[in-house]
Amino acid sequence: MRKEDTVKLISAEGFEFVVDKRAAMVSQTIRNMLTSPGSFAETQLGEVTFPEISTTILEKICQYFHWSLQYASGKESEFHIEPELTLELMMAANYLHT
Amino acid sequence: MSNPQKKKNFQIEAFKHKVVVDPKYADKTWKILEHAIHEIYNHNASGLSFEELYRNAYNMVLHKFGEKLYTGLVSTMTAHLKEISKSIEDAQGGLFLEELNRKWNDHNKALQMIRDILMYMDRTFIPSTRKTPVHELGLILWRDNVIYSSKIRSRLLDTLLELVLRERTGEVINRGLMRNIIKMLMDLGTSVYQEEFEQQFLEVSAEFYKGESQKFIECSDCGDYLKKAERRLNEEMDRVTHYLDAKSEAKITNVVEKEMIANHMPTLVHMENSGLVKMLLDDKYEDLGRMYSLFRRVPNGLLTIREVMTSHIREIGKQLVTDPERLKDPVEFVQRLLDEKDKYDSIINLAFNNDKTFQNALNSSFEYFINLNTRSPEFISLFVDDKLRKGLKGVSEEDVEVILDKVMMLFRYLQEKDVFEKYYKQHLAKRLLSGKTVSDDAERSLIVKLKTECGYQFTSKLEGMFTDMKTSQDTMQGFYASHPELGEGPTLTVQVLTTGSWPTQPSVTCNLPAEMSALCEKFRAYYLGTHTGRRLSWQTNMGTADIKATFGKGQKHELNVSTYQMCVLMLFNNSDRLSYKEIEQATEIPASDLKRCLQSLALVKGKNVLRKEPMSKDIGEDDAFFVNDKFASKFYKVKIGTVVAQKESEPEKQETRQRVEEDRKPQIEAAIVRIMKSRRVLDHNNIITEVTKQLQSRFLANPTEIKKRIESLIERDFLERDNVDRKLYRYLA
């Protein structure tokens, strides 16, 4: 996959997740970050730092992105969420507008 | 994210953010965002982190500082727009629009970025507080601070209108810039576009075209004016597609139509030497087409054209049918009518889009003026006669059909179709009996056309005439088969005509030469022998004869003459000189016929087999006739002009007229009886309308005549007047 087609998501702890751009754009917020007409730092560098999202949650989010893409393309399966993550995940979802 | 509150026993506590909420938190965060907005407006956004700004805005909203964020945004943006507005105001002359356009683009881009980073507010805070979303807010603020700025507002309008005016006068302007500015006004809302531009644009345009049309109309002719109007109209439509709102098209074309066409319609149509009438006269299809398509756009436009055209056709037609010169040659007369019809057909076809209403107008005009001349039915029949006698020779079958169809079209316009029938019958009889008909197919095809047009009744007698011709052939064959000794000597061909089917002719028998009358007697004996209970009477006025003649120097010719002429010529077998009186006595031909027949024998150059003394142009009672020994002709066969169907003389016309009137009586009576039989009771006026309607396909019944017929029917106990209401009639079964 070419570099332009991916985006790097960085968690609060500094872990880096390289994700398919299409997947990342499941989040409306990330989509805006990457497509906004002005040249924001994120658009230029192709990476986004989330100082308020922990690695565990961000990982789960990335999984969700891919799952969502597949789900949208007609493949039905369950997305498992551990109960202890639920609250934080909901917060992040609100933030990311997913 | 909705928060369903169904589970009362389970309380969801507000999420405690790890940032400790210090009192200055809101101000600090807002400062960061405010700074970012400044940077964005200054094209300095590349260093900013979207995520950071978004997160800050997100947190502000989350911590209930939405209101602060929103008002902050409004005031910051307003401040920027005020600055922008000032820089636009300062732009010099032509740069004004460009600066405006540039700043508008900047603002749009900035607005989009700001909206993106404040999206969380757009999503949650704004809907719940019913505030204007960021993007819309940006447009409103632009409108209020820039477009409505006192120094920009009127200047913008004036600049735009001036550019349009310059383009109208032929200059090239920056259409792209125009389009962008107009697009901006439309983006700000339809009402802004209308108030800030469209209304004044339309007013100014109306003023402009009012002046221009006045100028044009004074110095150009109708065709040129229409060209100019069309060009202006196209220009305006072009302008709309290039840089105005599509909805303006109808409005601006309306203005042009009103100012350039509607207001000048009568002047244009009646313009001397170039108006509608002139165009019609000169077959200016292009100009007419232009006039049609332009006038169609305005109310009553087509009506105006139609009225002028109708009155023009009526005028021309009236002149045509009442011009005594024209009446001299019926064939030419009808040909002129057909030409006129062709002319207008092609005008309507080529220039008026085959408009049905125009066709109707044309038809009604023709109907109007053809019936102005009572001789039209006769002339049309004569035209057909001419065509079927000679005109169709060497013409292909399709062309024959075309000509006949055209004749039928004229026929349709006739109100007195029975008069036509009368003449047609006479002419057909002459054609059939003289064997002059060119094409049997053409004759029959015309009869079929008449039949489809007017029904079986109309043509039954005509068809009877054809049947008689056919039977006569068989009879003649039978006659000669039973008289084999007749092979030598003169040959007789008899056509047995059924009385009733053929036009009644006053049967004046002339004295036939002895050889012929013997032959006729034999035929009479034969015919009455095969058909009992019939009567034969000779119609010598309709026959023809072929005779062989030898002249003074031995030149031999075969002469094709009428029966009357034959009788006259045969007399010269026994004498060289005969006076008019002697001829009249010997033949007993009616005077008018005899004169005509002598005229064609003695006075037609190249065919003068007789010589007359004295040499004058007319036949006098005291003239004497000789065989013209010096007669010479290039041809062996000489056809002496028989009395061809001509238009009738005045007394003949009166006579035909009278016969027609006579024939109408039973038809009117039959119609009255038919109507009364089904209605039982009807008042006078209704009878008149019904009868007129029923007879319309044949002739236009005269109300006084109908009244007379009703009275006659009452006398004969078919009808009676109602005892109470004298206007009512009852049918007596």
mmCIF file of C-alpha atoms in Angstrom, chain A residues 12 28-29 32-33 35-42 44 48-52 87-88 90-98, chain B residues 1 12 15 17-19 40 45-55 58-59 62 109 112-113 116-117 119-120 123-124:
data_model
loop_
_atom_site.group_PDB
_atom_site.id
_atom_site.type_symbol
_atom_site.label_atom_id
_atom_site.label_comp_id
_atom_site.label_asym_id
_atom_site.label_seq_id
_atom_site.Cartn_x
_atom_site.Cartn_y
_atom_site.Cartn_z
ATOM 1 C CA ALA A 12 -1.760 9.186 23.940
ATOM 2 C CA GLN A 28 -16.102 12.001 10.137
ATOM 3 C CA THR A 29 -13.632 13.911 12.276
ATOM 4 C CA ASN A 32 -12.312 16.438 7.933
ATOM 5 C CA MET A 33 -8.790 16.480 9.216
ATOM 6 C CA THR A 35 -9.618 16.719 3.539
ATOM 7 C CA SER A 36 -10.010 20.233 4.949
ATOM 8 C CA PRO A 37 -9.025 22.788 2.285
ATOM 9 C CA GLY A 38 -6.459 24.562 4.459
ATOM 10 C CA SER A 39 -3.119 22.888 4.857
ATOM 11 C CA PHE A 40 -3.378 21.766 8.435
ATOM 12 C CA ALA A 41 -0.456 19.887 9.906
ATOM 13 C CA GLU A 42 -2.393 16.594 9.748
ATOM 14 C CA GLN A 44 0.509 17.667 5.329
ATOM 15 C CA VAL A 48 -2.858 12.467 13.602
ATOM 16 C CA THR A 49 -2.054 12.504 17.279
ATOM 17 C CA PHE A 50 -4.806 11.841 19.798
ATOM 18 C CA PRO A 51 -3.446 12.954 23.188
ATOM 19 C CA GLU A 52 -6.671 11.937 24.906
ATOM 20 C CA LEU A 87 -17.526 3.894 28.323
ATOM 21 C CA GLU A 88 -14.239 5.149 27.042
ATOM 22 C CA MET A 90 -18.274 5.748 23.558
ATOM 23 C CA MET A 91 -16.465 8.935 24.497
ATOM 24 C CA ALA A 92 -13.980 8.426 21.705
ATOM 25 C CA ALA A 93 -16.773 7.642 19.236
ATOM 26 C CA ASN A 94 -18.470 10.909 20.085
ATOM 27 C CA TYR A 95 -15.226 12.736 19.618
ATOM 28 C CA LEU A 96 -14.429 11.059 16.339
ATOM 29 C CA HIS A 97 -17.971 11.299 15.104
ATOM 30 C CA THR A 98 -18.077 7.662 14.144
ATOM 31 C CA MET B 1 -25.257 10.295 20.983
ATOM 32 C CA ILE B 12 -24.919 7.478 34.443
ATOM 33 C CA PHE B 15 -17.713 11.915 32.660
ATOM 34 C CA HIS B 17 -12.399 14.996 32.379
ATOM 35 C CA LYS B 18 -8.830 14.753 33.503
ATOM 36 C CA VAL B 19 -8.163 18.407 32.715
ATOM 37 C CA ILE B 40 -6.552 31.025 8.831
ATOM 38 C CA ALA B 45 -2.843 27.723 8.646
ATOM 39 C CA SER B 46 -0.172 25.259 7.590
ATOM 40 C CA GLY B 47 1.346 25.008 11.035
ATOM 41 C CA LEU B 48 -1.889 24.441 12.872
ATOM 42 C CA SER B 49 -2.945 21.079 14.161
ATOM 43 C CA PHE B 50 -6.472 20.252 13.207
ATOM 44 C CA GLU B 51 -6.702 17.715 15.963
ATOM 45 C CA GLU B 52 -5.684 20.207 18.616
ATOM 46 C CA LEU B 53 -8.132 22.838 17.484
ATOM 47 C CA TYR B 54 -10.920 20.342 17.097
ATOM 48 C CA ARG B 55 -10.178 18.949 20.529
ATOM 49 C CA TYR B 58 -14.829 19.908 21.455
ATOM 50 C CA ASN B 59 -13.852 20.400 25.019
ATOM 51 C CA LEU B 62 -18.392 19.718 26.337
ATOM 52 C CA LYS B 109 -12.058 28.807 2.066
ATOM 53 C CA GLN B 112 -14.863 25.945 5.381
ATOM 54 C CA MET B 113 -11.790 25.409 7.536
ATOM 55 C CA ASP B 116 -14.396 21.885 9.999
ATOM 56 C CA ILE B 117 -12.591 22.596 13.218
ATOM 57 C CA MET B 119 -17.689 20.823 13.621
ATOM 58 C CA TYR B 120 -18.473 19.460 17.034
ATOM 59 C CA ARG B 123 -23.195 19.027 15.409
ATOM 60 C CA THR B 124 -24.301 19.360 18.972
#
